[in-house]
C-alpha cells in the first residue's frame, strides 16, 4: 500500500492510473490568432472593452489590463466605419488576439476582418441578405479569421416576427444555429465557434447542452445581460459552472455590468473551482463551525488568511474546529490546524507535527507558513 | 398566433402546454416532522446553529432568525449528554423541525431521537458496533424520526486505515453508502435521506450523481468545509447549482465559515437562480455595456436599483444600452429602459410606451416603478 502522506495526491493518482476530474466533451480545434479554442486546449476566458472602440488609447489600456489578469481574447464592438479603422490600430498593438463584435452590417464585418480581427462575432440572423453572409464567410476564409456564429435569445422571433414563448425558445435557438452551421459548412468554412446566449440560467444550460449534443464545434459559454456584479455572479457561476461540470464549454465570458477585469477574475475563479485552471493562490479550507466547536474558528481562519498574504503558491491550508473531520481534512492539506477538546494540533502533509494550547495555534501555523 | 405581448409568458407556456425548467429526479418522500423532503416537495434549505447546543437561549434565537430567513430545517450538534438534554428544551420551542448531528455515540443518537429530533444525521461509518446502528434504527422507527445517513470524504479510509487517493474516493464513498442502505433496508427502515460531503467541487458533483443514479432516496446536497464566505460561495454555487440543474438534490446546505443566516440566504439565491424557489424581489437585467454604449448604463442601473428598493414583487426590470438586444430583453421585462442612438425608450411589458432624451430616462422609469 502506498504511503500517501509522502507523495502528492496527483502522483498517487498517476500511480493508480485513474482519471479524475471533469471529462471535457470532444470538440474541434479552432485557431483564433495564436490562441487555440477547443479540443484539449485550456478553456479561454474572454471579456469585452467597455469604451468606444474609436478611443484607441483607452481600449489598449483595457486590453493590456485584461491580458495581465488572464484574459485570452478581448472583444470590441464595431458599430461604425470609424470603429473598424480604430480596430486596425488596436490590433497592431494588442498583446492578445481580438474579436470584432458585429451586428447588422456585412460591410463592418468585412472591414473588421481586413482590420486584423482574429475572430468576428456574428449573429447571422441579423444580416438580412444571405449573399452578404457568404461574402463575410469568404473574407474570413481568405484572412484565416475565425467566426463565432451565434444567436441571442433576445433576438429570436417567430415567422410572424412575434415574441416566442419561453418554452419554445431553446428549440428555436437550436434550429437557428443548425441553419447557420449548414450555411457555413456548405461554403466550406469550419473555423467556427458556436454560441447561444440568454439572460436565463436554466435556458442557458439547456441550449448549450443541445448545441453540444448536436455539433462538435467549440462552444462559447456565458450568461448574457446578467446584471450588476452582486446580482450576476451567482447565476453566472451556476450556468457556466454547470456546463463546464458537464464537459461543455471551450471559452467562457462572464458578463457583468461592471469592470472587464472583474469579469475575467470571476471567470478564472469558476474555472479554478472546477480544477480547469491552474491557480497560484493558497486555498483555505475552513469548517463552518457548529455546536461542537469550542474555539472561534472563523476568527482563526481570518488570521490564517492574513498570514497567507504574499504566498503565491497553490498550497492547501485547513482550519478545523473539531475532531470529527479535522484530521481527515488535514490529510489533503499542506498545512492544517485543528482545535479540539481544549488542545490545538498542527499537521503538515497530513502528519501531526505538534500539539499545543489552542491560543498558540496561530503563531505556530504562521511559522509553518513562512517555511513554505 | 398568440399576441404574446398581452399575456405573460407563463400563460403562453401553459397554452402551448410545454414543460419548462428543471426536471427533478424522482425521489421518495421522507417526513421530517412537518417538513417533507423529496418527491415534488420544494427543495428544503438547511443550516446549523453555531453555538453550543447547551446554550438553549442563543440556539433558539439562531433558529428563529433562520426560520424567518427561509430555513426549513436546522441541525444542532449533540456531542454530549448535556447537549441532548438541551435539545429536548429547544425542540419544544422551535418553530421548525430540528436535526441532531451525531458522531461516534449510539447513546447520543438514541437520546436525541428521544429528545424529539425530527431527523438525526448519522455517519454509520463512525459507529463501531453494527448492533448499535441497529438499535439507533429501531429507536428512529419507534419515534418516526428520519435519518440522514451519510459519509464525509474526510472520514473515509481504506482497509488498512490509510488515506485513500482522490481518484478512488468517489467509488469508495458510494460503496460505503450502499453498505449503509442495505443495513437500513434489511431492518425495514426507509425514512432515509442520503448524503456524501466533500470539500472538492468536482467530487461533490460526481458522488451525488452516483448516489442519485443508484438510489431513489432524497439527497442532501452541499459542499463541506468550503471556507470563509468570500472563498466558499463560488464553489458552493457551482457544486450545488450543477447538481440542482441536473435534477439532483432535495435539500441543500451551504456551508460557510460565517453566519448561518448568510448560508440560508445564499442557498435560497441558488434555488432562485434556477427557478426552484419563488422570490418576492425584483430582478434587474442589465447589459454589460461595450463600445456601442453611449450612456453610463452601470450608473443608470444602480439608480434604477435604488428606485426598486421597497418593491417586494418579483417584477423584471431591464436596463439596456443599445438597440442590438435592448428591445429583445424589454419583451421579457415588466419594465425596461433602452438608451440608444441619443434617445431613451421606455417599455412596459415589451411595448414601447415612451421616447425621450436619455437624461429623462431615470425619472420616467422611477415614475413607472411607483405604479407597480
XYZ file of C-alpha atoms in Angstrom:
744
model
C 0.000 0.000 0.000
C 1.284 3.436 -0.906
C 2.348 5.808 1.849
C 0.016 8.519 0.638
C 1.288 11.031 3.162
C 4.627 11.187 1.453
C 3.540 11.738 -2.103
C 1.153 14.237 -3.510
C -2.298 13.035 -4.398
C -1.595 13.812 -8.012
C 1.268 11.368 -8.079
C -0.789 8.779 -6.220
C -3.490 9.150 -8.794
C -0.989 8.736 -11.568
C 0.305 5.587 -9.950
C -3.222 4.262 -9.681
C -3.646 5.206 -13.329
C -7.110 6.592 -12.724
C -8.578 9.592 -14.434
C -10.025 12.312 -12.279
C -11.948 15.463 -12.684
C -14.093 16.710 -15.496
C -14.192 14.917 -18.822
C -14.494 17.626 -21.439
C -16.612 16.883 -24.483
C -14.615 16.421 -27.660
C -14.597 19.488 -29.885
C -12.604 20.540 -32.936
C -9.760 22.982 -32.526
C -10.368 26.469 -33.878
C -7.494 28.907 -34.308
C -8.061 32.468 -33.186
C -4.779 34.192 -33.957
C -2.236 32.419 -31.767
C -4.920 31.179 -29.379
C -6.482 27.759 -29.854
C -10.058 27.131 -28.741
C -11.486 23.637 -28.356
C -10.019 20.158 -28.221
C -7.773 19.719 -25.217
C -6.690 23.347 -25.166
C -7.186 25.267 -21.922
C -10.566 26.951 -21.633
C -10.117 30.556 -22.752
C -11.548 33.370 -20.648
C -12.840 36.323 -22.671
C -14.092 39.810 -21.983
C -15.010 42.987 -23.846
C -13.732 46.531 -23.840
C -16.215 48.934 -22.343
C -15.328 52.204 -24.052
C -15.867 53.360 -27.624
C -13.556 51.425 -29.947
C -12.572 54.722 -31.556
C -10.844 55.564 -28.263
C -7.736 53.592 -29.236
C -5.689 54.563 -26.189
C -8.255 53.601 -23.580
C -9.122 50.392 -25.444
C -5.471 49.362 -25.484
C -5.212 50.182 -21.770
C -8.196 47.952 -21.025
C -6.879 45.164 -23.257
C -3.477 45.199 -21.540
C -5.057 45.074 -18.079
C -7.282 42.237 -19.238
C -4.361 40.282 -20.669
C -2.459 40.758 -17.396
C -5.461 39.412 -15.478
C -5.501 36.202 -17.518
C -7.863 37.111 -20.334
C -7.141 35.199 -23.533
C -9.292 37.087 -26.023
C -10.887 40.530 -25.980
C -13.920 41.518 -27.990
C -14.581 45.042 -29.212
C -17.793 46.453 -30.638
C -17.530 47.699 -34.210
C -20.733 49.671 -34.827
C -19.276 52.203 -37.333
C -16.618 52.532 -40.012
C -14.546 54.676 -37.680
C -14.537 51.810 -35.160
C -13.229 49.437 -37.842
C -10.369 51.845 -38.619
C -9.601 52.179 -34.905
C -9.675 48.377 -34.602
C -6.784 48.019 -37.072
C -4.676 50.355 -34.892
C -5.604 48.438 -31.744
C -4.849 45.062 -33.363
C -1.351 46.286 -34.228
C -0.512 46.941 -30.574
C -2.622 44.344 -28.743
C -0.795 41.649 -26.748
C -3.630 39.143 -27.391
C -5.936 38.331 -30.325
C -9.028 40.486 -30.718
C -12.599 39.705 -31.676
C -14.849 42.142 -33.530
C -18.460 42.294 -32.380
C -20.640 42.739 -35.428
C -24.339 43.378 -35.796
C -26.432 44.119 -38.864
C -23.604 45.242 -41.158
C -21.776 42.959 -43.622
C -19.616 45.934 -44.566
C -18.329 46.285 -40.991
C -17.834 42.524 -40.707
C -15.549 42.525 -43.723
C -13.823 45.741 -42.639
C -13.095 44.141 -39.249
C -11.689 41.013 -40.867
C -9.460 43.192 -43.040
C -8.505 45.236 -39.970
C -6.975 42.086 -38.485
C -9.616 40.811 -36.087
C -8.639 37.221 -35.241
C -12.305 36.332 -34.912
C -15.579 38.051 -35.572
C -18.733 37.521 -33.601
C -21.656 37.328 -35.942
C -25.359 36.821 -35.429
C -26.211 35.689 -38.958
C -29.852 36.197 -38.068
C -29.417 39.939 -38.156
C -27.645 40.038 -41.516
C -30.579 40.224 -43.898
C -29.127 39.061 -47.176
C -27.800 35.512 -47.442
C -25.336 36.637 -50.104
C -23.823 39.069 -47.616
C -23.232 36.248 -45.141
C -21.436 34.296 -47.857
C -19.258 37.334 -48.625
C -18.330 37.562 -44.932
C -17.511 33.853 -44.842
C -15.283 34.174 -47.897
C -13.432 37.131 -46.408
C -12.901 35.218 -43.164
C -11.592 32.213 -45.094
C -9.195 34.416 -47.046
C -7.784 36.035 -43.895
C -7.821 32.942 -41.656
C -10.300 34.651 -39.368
C -12.449 32.561 -37.044
C -16.156 33.233 -36.735
C -18.302 32.897 -33.671
C -21.755 32.323 -35.067
C -24.426 32.687 -32.510
C -27.862 33.646 -31.534
C -29.149 35.686 -28.633
C -32.430 34.753 -27.014
C -33.449 38.409 -27.047
C -33.198 38.496 -30.825
C -35.225 35.437 -31.787
C -38.656 35.876 -33.335
C -41.162 33.539 -34.852
C -42.088 33.628 -38.530
C -44.539 36.473 -37.911
C -41.784 38.465 -36.162
C -43.510 37.997 -32.832
C -42.203 37.191 -29.382
C -41.579 33.500 -28.818
C -42.828 31.965 -25.564
C -40.063 30.920 -23.214
C -40.760 27.208 -23.535
C -40.170 27.307 -27.298
C -37.027 29.389 -27.279
C -34.419 26.698 -26.733
C -35.627 24.633 -29.672
C -35.934 27.749 -31.814
C -32.411 28.876 -30.956
C -31.077 25.429 -31.813
C -32.938 25.497 -35.122
C -31.346 28.863 -35.951
C -27.874 27.585 -35.143
C -28.400 24.472 -37.244
C -29.328 26.741 -40.135
C -26.152 28.804 -39.701
C -23.896 25.765 -39.431
C -25.366 24.312 -42.622
C -24.684 27.595 -44.397
C -21.085 27.794 -43.163
C -20.313 24.160 -43.900
C -21.812 24.378 -47.364
C -19.391 27.230 -48.023
C -16.537 25.041 -46.762
C -15.973 27.065 -43.599
C -15.355 25.221 -40.341
C -13.231 27.660 -38.335
C -16.347 28.111 -36.275
C -17.237 28.667 -32.628
C -20.891 28.393 -31.639
C -22.813 30.296 -29.003
C -26.320 30.908 -27.768
C -26.873 33.493 -25.095
C -29.745 34.009 -22.719
C -30.211 36.004 -19.533
C -31.948 32.974 -18.026
C -29.816 30.454 -16.132
C -31.807 27.331 -16.965
C -32.271 28.114 -20.648
C -28.569 28.946 -20.955
C -27.787 25.484 -19.621
C -30.379 23.812 -21.853
C -29.419 25.472 -25.139
C -25.722 24.813 -24.600
C -26.380 21.155 -23.796
C -28.366 20.960 -27.029
C -25.614 22.638 -29.067
C -23.007 20.344 -27.585
C -25.156 17.270 -28.264
C -25.586 18.340 -31.889
C -22.197 19.709 -33.002
C -18.522 19.228 -32.320
C -17.588 22.876 -32.817
C -16.146 24.610 -29.751
C -18.774 26.323 -27.610
C -18.619 29.840 -26.203
C -20.496 29.803 -22.896
C -21.909 32.628 -20.823
C -24.993 34.220 -19.380
C -25.872 37.489 -21.102
C -27.207 40.709 -19.555
C -26.767 39.072 -16.180
C -26.841 42.358 -14.298
C -24.799 44.272 -11.762
C -21.963 42.173 -10.288
C -23.768 41.495 -6.980
C -26.761 40.101 -8.910
C -24.941 38.493 -11.820
C -22.252 36.433 -10.128
C -24.364 33.631 -8.640
C -26.396 32.865 -11.786
C -23.225 33.151 -13.897
C -21.336 30.745 -11.636
C -24.262 28.315 -11.768
C -24.863 28.484 -15.531
C -21.218 28.433 -16.601
C -20.240 26.071 -13.770
C -22.947 23.538 -14.592
C -21.999 23.461 -18.260
C -18.286 23.146 -17.524
C -19.007 20.392 -14.997
C -20.819 18.560 -17.787
C -17.786 18.985 -20.020
C -19.340 21.739 -22.128
C -17.575 24.998 -22.932
C -14.277 25.792 -24.636
C -14.294 29.512 -23.987
C -16.278 31.450 -21.401
C -17.316 35.007 -20.808
C -18.795 36.288 -17.568
C -20.999 39.242 -18.421
C -21.101 41.817 -15.628
C -22.452 45.343 -15.703
C -19.153 46.309 -14.091
C -15.453 46.160 -14.834
C -13.988 43.887 -17.517
C -11.134 42.790 -15.266
C -13.715 41.708 -12.680
C -15.342 39.580 -15.400
C -12.039 37.844 -16.113
C -11.139 37.276 -12.465
C -14.555 35.805 -11.809
C -14.321 33.585 -14.893
C -10.946 32.296 -13.730
C -12.374 31.572 -10.284
C -15.142 29.493 -11.861
C -12.545 27.531 -13.823
C -10.338 27.203 -10.740
C -13.209 25.862 -8.624
C -13.627 23.041 -11.107
C -9.931 22.320 -11.452
C -9.973 23.642 -15.024
C -7.434 26.399 -14.472
C -4.234 26.465 -12.508
C -4.014 28.781 -9.572
C -1.050 30.258 -7.760
C -3.165 31.237 -4.784
C -3.376 29.377 -1.490
C -6.608 27.519 -0.831
C -8.150 27.791 2.613
C -10.465 25.017 3.808
C -12.452 26.015 6.884
C -15.138 24.110 8.757
C -18.397 26.057 9.025
C -18.348 25.622 12.829
C -21.207 24.227 14.878
C -22.120 23.470 18.471
C -19.126 21.135 18.757
C -16.702 23.936 18.189
C -15.017 25.394 21.285
C -12.777 28.000 19.652
C -13.515 30.927 17.350
C -12.691 29.121 14.105
C -13.852 31.976 11.874
C -11.552 34.442 13.624
C -8.662 31.975 13.455
C -9.348 31.365 9.742
C -9.294 35.096 9.016
C -5.982 35.436 10.846
C -4.555 32.487 8.929
C -5.760 34.081 5.693
C -3.851 37.217 6.628
C -0.727 35.128 7.264
C -1.138 33.649 3.797
C -0.983 37.032 2.082
C 2.068 37.154 -0.076
C 2.175 33.375 -0.509
C 1.807 32.838 -4.236
C 1.782 29.056 -4.323
C -1.276 26.820 -4.640
C -0.845 25.443 -1.120
C -3.793 23.985 0.749
C -4.359 25.070 4.330
C -7.162 23.771 6.533
C -8.565 25.343 9.692
C -10.839 22.922 11.507
C -12.716 23.135 14.788
C -13.240 19.554 15.976
C -12.005 16.004 15.662
C -14.914 14.752 13.540
C -13.451 15.932 10.268
C -10.367 17.830 11.366
C -7.782 15.067 10.936
C -9.477 13.984 7.683
C -9.262 17.399 6.071
C -5.686 17.698 7.351
C -4.715 14.743 5.152
C -5.387 16.688 1.986
C -3.763 19.878 3.204
C -0.171 21.014 3.057
C -0.759 22.539 6.476
C -3.675 22.225 8.858
C -4.693 23.294 12.307
C -7.351 21.555 14.311
C -8.656 22.899 17.597
C -10.382 20.187 19.581
C -11.076 19.328 23.191
C -9.017 22.163 24.606
C -5.948 21.406 22.528
C -4.507 22.577 19.268
C -2.906 20.319 16.700
C -0.742 21.190 13.730
C -0.482 18.912 10.711
C 1.998 19.032 7.850
C 1.019 16.967 4.778
C -1.473 15.074 6.924
C 1.016 14.182 9.667
C 0.505 15.585 13.135
C 3.686 17.521 13.891
C 2.792 19.421 17.058
C 0.301 19.591 19.912
C -0.148 22.786 21.891
C -2.579 25.091 23.657
C -5.306 26.448 21.388
C -4.024 30.006 21.842
C -0.625 29.053 20.430
C -2.052 27.663 17.188
C -1.909 30.834 15.126
C 1.738 31.612 15.865
C 2.788 28.035 15.232
C 0.915 27.869 11.931
C 2.245 31.258 10.840
C 5.779 29.958 11.455
C 4.978 26.906 9.308
C 3.519 29.114 6.562
C 6.761 31.095 6.454
C 8.630 27.883 5.728
C 6.534 27.230 2.604
C -50.809 33.214 -33.438
C -50.965 34.406 -29.873
C -50.393 38.060 -29.121
C -47.607 37.285 -26.751
C -47.154 40.887 -25.685
C -50.507 40.865 -23.982
C -50.188 37.755 -21.887
C -47.498 36.727 -19.525
C -45.018 34.170 -20.704
C -46.216 31.776 -18.069
C -49.709 31.810 -19.521
C -48.356 31.481 -23.026
C -46.359 28.490 -21.920
C -49.430 26.950 -20.347
C -51.324 27.479 -23.570
C -48.543 25.835 -25.506
C -48.682 23.038 -22.955
C -44.917 22.787 -22.833
C -42.908 21.970 -19.776
C -40.095 24.282 -18.836
C -37.281 24.432 -16.398
C -35.510 21.746 -14.462
C -36.813 18.204 -14.348
C -36.107 16.932 -10.862
C -35.161 13.304 -10.488
C -37.822 11.188 -8.855
C -37.214 10.505 -5.176
C -39.296 9.075 -2.345
C -40.870 11.431 0.150
C -39.315 11.439 3.613
C -41.107 13.084 6.525
C -39.029 15.205 8.856
C -41.529 16.434 11.424
C -43.993 18.521 9.423
C -41.495 19.070 6.603
C -41.451 16.749 3.620
C -38.226 16.131 1.722
C -38.155 14.563 -1.725
C -40.736 13.853 -4.392
C -42.242 17.039 -5.734
C -41.866 18.911 -2.458
C -39.989 22.204 -2.545
C -36.257 21.873 -2.027
C -35.579 22.499 1.657
C -32.780 24.859 2.676
C -30.973 23.849 5.856
C -28.413 25.312 8.181
C -26.806 24.654 11.557
C -26.632 26.517 14.836
C -23.177 27.814 15.572
C -23.145 27.982 19.374
C -23.044 25.207 21.969
C -26.347 23.345 21.996
C -26.373 23.644 25.785
C -26.897 27.382 25.273
C -30.646 26.933 24.784
C -31.483 30.635 24.559
C -28.931 31.513 21.894
C -29.736 28.380 19.916
C -33.427 29.281 19.874
C -32.543 32.835 18.810
C -30.494 31.491 15.894
C -33.200 29.006 14.934
C -35.891 31.715 14.879
C -33.748 34.004 12.736
C -33.019 31.088 10.399
C -36.714 30.198 10.116
C -37.531 33.839 9.346
C -34.890 33.834 6.607
C -36.500 30.830 4.895
C -34.651 27.950 6.503
C -36.733 24.768 6.626
C -34.627 22.614 8.952
C -31.910 23.404 11.467
C -29.244 20.991 12.600
C -27.623 21.082 16.024
C -24.518 19.263 17.190
C -25.077 16.824 20.063
C -21.586 15.918 21.293
C -22.529 15.317 24.989
C -25.402 14.164 27.161
C -25.956 17.746 28.313
C -26.479 18.751 24.650
C -29.123 16.035 24.258
C -30.978 17.357 27.310
C -30.741 20.922 25.951
C -32.007 19.650 22.593
C -35.289 18.494 24.128
C -35.854 22.013 25.506
C -35.022 23.584 22.146
C -37.301 21.169 20.262
C -40.206 22.206 22.499
C -39.916 25.851 21.437
C -38.563 25.610 17.895
C -40.766 26.896 15.060
C -39.265 24.343 12.630
C -38.143 20.706 12.860
C -34.649 20.075 14.168
C -31.922 17.654 13.177
C -29.400 16.206 15.633
C -25.841 15.908 14.391
C -24.377 12.710 15.775
C -20.893 11.307 15.663
C -19.387 8.233 17.313
C -22.037 7.764 20.023
C -25.077 5.464 19.712
C -26.154 6.643 23.171
C -26.381 10.261 21.997
C -28.158 9.219 18.797
C -30.870 7.495 20.800
C -31.008 10.317 23.365
C -31.507 12.818 20.521
C -34.285 10.736 18.989
C -35.968 10.582 22.383
C -35.400 14.328 22.819
C -37.620 14.911 19.794
C -35.189 15.458 16.941
C -37.198 15.113 13.722
C -34.129 13.719 11.989
C -30.697 12.612 13.027
C -27.612 12.906 10.915
C -25.572 9.777 11.234
C -22.297 8.676 9.737
C -22.740 4.932 10.302
C -19.063 4.554 9.482
C -18.084 6.107 12.773
C -20.391 3.931 14.922
C -18.194 0.937 15.567
C -20.664 -1.762 16.511
C -23.220 -2.893 13.963
C -25.613 -3.790 16.768
C -25.547 -0.177 17.923
C -26.574 1.027 14.482
C -29.500 -1.391 14.575
C -30.535 -0.037 17.990
C -30.472 3.506 16.589
C -32.555 2.434 13.597
C -35.111 0.787 15.882
C -35.369 3.900 18.045
C -35.842 6.090 14.964
C -38.557 3.742 13.680
C -40.346 3.847 17.017
C -40.321 7.659 17.148
C -40.956 8.324 13.458
C -37.563 10.011 13.215
C -35.889 10.360 9.838
C -32.209 9.542 9.407
C -29.725 11.205 7.137
C -27.139 8.532 6.568
C -24.043 9.836 5.027
C -20.374 9.799 4.585
C -17.814 12.553 4.581
C -14.825 12.355 2.275
C -12.568 13.391 5.134
C -13.590 10.315 7.107
C -13.092 7.568 4.543
C -10.193 5.178 4.894
C -9.098 2.068 3.093
C -8.996 -1.333 4.760
C -5.587 -0.563 6.255
C -6.955 2.686 7.724
C -4.837 4.687 5.329
C -5.585 7.761 3.256
C -7.389 6.996 0.021
C -6.125 8.688 -3.145
C -8.524 11.259 -4.556
C -9.331 9.274 -7.668
C -10.643 6.353 -5.609
C -12.719 8.334 -3.140
C -15.949 8.695 -5.103
C -16.266 4.954 -5.662
C -15.318 4.271 -2.053
C -17.907 6.735 -0.736
C -20.551 5.142 -2.920
C -19.581 1.694 -1.653
C -19.949 2.900 1.929
C -23.383 4.353 1.244
C -24.509 1.164 -0.466
C -23.486 -0.726 2.656
C -25.499 1.626 4.888
C -28.595 1.471 2.710
C -28.507 -2.324 2.721
C -28.296 -2.291 6.512
C -31.209 0.170 6.874
C -33.406 -1.601 4.360
C -32.731 -5.005 5.893
C -34.008 -3.562 9.155
C -37.120 -2.290 7.344
C -36.176 1.381 7.634
C -36.684 3.633 4.614
C -37.271 7.073 6.169
C -33.844 7.835 4.828
C -32.038 10.801 3.314
C -28.613 10.193 1.775
C -25.595 12.444 1.652
C -21.931 12.456 0.784
C -19.899 15.516 1.517
C -16.588 16.670 0.144
C -14.727 19.962 0.162
C -13.943 19.405 -3.520
C -16.378 20.795 -6.099
C -15.916 18.138 -8.762
C -16.014 15.163 -6.396
C -19.130 16.589 -4.714
C -20.809 16.638 -8.115
C -19.584 13.155 -9.008
C -20.559 11.391 -5.786
C -24.031 12.947 -5.781
C -24.606 11.958 -9.394
C -23.598 8.425 -8.430
C -25.918 8.372 -5.398
C -28.789 9.677 -7.478
C -28.132 7.108 -10.215
C -28.150 4.316 -7.647
C -30.949 5.150 -5.178
C -34.297 6.894 -5.086
C -33.888 8.249 -1.560
C -33.886 12.034 -1.274
C -30.412 13.550 -1.471
C -28.929 16.171 0.828
C -26.526 18.266 -1.232
C -23.753 20.602 -0.169
C -20.063 21.313 -0.246
C -18.438 20.825 3.149
C -15.695 22.892 4.808
C -15.948 25.262 1.891
C -14.261 28.114 3.710
C -14.823 31.754 4.546
C -17.832 33.212 2.694
C -15.738 35.071 0.093
C -13.976 31.813 -0.808
C -16.855 29.387 -0.335
C -19.666 30.984 -2.291
C -18.461 30.371 -5.847
C -17.597 26.670 -5.406
C -20.828 26.168 -3.430
C -22.919 27.827 -6.136
C -21.206 25.681 -8.779
C -21.445 22.352 -6.925
C -24.988 22.777 -5.635
C -26.122 24.591 -8.788
C -24.782 21.916 -11.123
C -26.483 19.139 -9.185
C -29.786 21.000 -8.983
C -29.590 21.791 -12.701
C -29.240 18.059 -13.281
C -32.329 17.452 -11.145
C -30.372 16.182 -8.146
C -30.937 17.423 -4.607
C -33.999 17.514 -2.367
C -32.474 19.513 0.441
C -29.385 21.723 0.376
C -26.999 23.244 2.830
C -24.485 25.930 2.001
C -21.603 25.558 4.414
C -19.922 28.875 5.190
C -17.411 29.709 7.904
C -19.682 32.653 8.668
C -23.252 33.341 9.741
C -25.991 30.725 9.446
C -28.487 33.240 8.066
C -25.987 34.056 5.316
C -25.896 30.327 4.495
C -29.681 30.261 4.118
C -29.893 33.447 2.053
C -27.215 32.165 -0.270
C -28.936 28.784 -0.576
C -32.193 30.485 -1.483
C -30.411 32.587 -4.097
C -29.024 29.432 -5.702
C -32.526 27.959 -5.815
C -33.968 31.245 -7.104
C -31.387 31.469 -9.907
C -32.601 28.107 -11.168
C -36.284 28.885 -10.787
C -36.552 26.385 -7.929
C -37.713 28.869 -5.307
C -40.123 31.726 -5.506
C -38.812 35.198 -4.939
C -40.535 38.409 -3.958
C -37.606 40.517 -5.049
C -37.347 42.491 -8.278
C -34.959 41.128 -10.877
C -32.702 43.560 -12.683
C -31.355 42.626 -16.113
C -28.505 44.878 -17.220
C -26.368 44.702 -20.333
C -22.648 44.505 -19.549
C -22.008 47.558 -21.788
C -19.480 47.683 -24.589
C -18.125 50.063 -27.186
C -21.605 50.518 -28.644
C -22.897 52.045 -25.454
C -23.198 55.831 -25.369
C -24.616 56.310 -21.875
C -23.398 55.230 -18.447
C -25.524 52.090 -18.190
C -23.936 50.910 -14.951
C -24.722 54.204 -13.222
C -28.266 54.150 -14.578
C -28.713 50.533 -13.420
C -27.536 51.409 -9.923
C -30.001 54.303 -9.791
C -32.808 52.055 -11.014
C -31.872 49.514 -8.364
C -32.230 52.235 -5.745
C -35.673 53.100 -7.139
C -36.614 49.445 -6.770
C -35.889 49.387 -3.045
C -39.109 48.749 -1.212
C -40.664 46.944 -4.171
C -41.376 43.445 -2.888
C -42.758 41.880 -6.030
C -40.902 39.613 -8.439
C -41.008 42.205 -11.225
C -38.458 42.113 -14.023
C -36.738 45.346 -14.985
C -34.181 45.656 -17.778
C -31.627 48.412 -18.314
C -30.054 48.152 -21.743
C -27.543 50.302 -23.576
C -28.118 49.707 -27.291
C -30.598 48.514 -29.864
C -28.929 45.165 -30.535
C -30.551 43.397 -27.617
C -32.407 46.229 -25.865
C -35.829 45.727 -27.403
C -35.445 41.940 -27.127
C -34.743 41.989 -23.403
C -37.574 44.508 -22.976
C -40.029 41.865 -24.167
C -39.425 39.701 -21.144
C -39.438 42.568 -18.676
C -42.294 44.230 -16.854
C -40.419 47.477 -17.377
C -37.375 48.296 -19.450
C -35.284 51.246 -20.477
C -33.079 51.269 -23.504
C -30.669 54.080 -24.273
C -29.671 54.044 -27.916
C -28.514 56.498 -30.550
C -29.022 59.559 -28.393
C -32.533 58.669 -27.352
C -34.158 56.910 -24.437
C -37.008 54.440 -24.725
C -39.298 53.078 -22.056
C -41.041 49.737 -22.453
C -43.889 48.274 -20.406
C -44.449 44.513 -20.863
C -42.408 44.668 -24.066
C -44.363 47.559 -25.599
C -42.601 50.845 -26.242
C -44.605 53.424 -24.262
C -42.390 56.497 -24.415
C -39.427 58.053 -26.227
C -37.415 60.807 -24.578
C -33.986 62.290 -24.055
C -31.533 59.920 -22.397
C -31.281 62.168 -19.348
C -35.013 61.867 -18.699
C -34.959 58.057 -18.581
C -34.399 57.609 -14.855
C -37.232 59.899 -13.766
C -39.641 58.359 -16.238
C -38.755 54.798 -15.187
C -38.956 55.693 -11.492
C -42.480 57.013 -12.104
C -43.368 53.722 -13.808
C -41.857 51.716 -10.944
C -44.084 53.601 -8.495
C -47.121 52.435 -10.438
C -46.168 48.764 -9.933
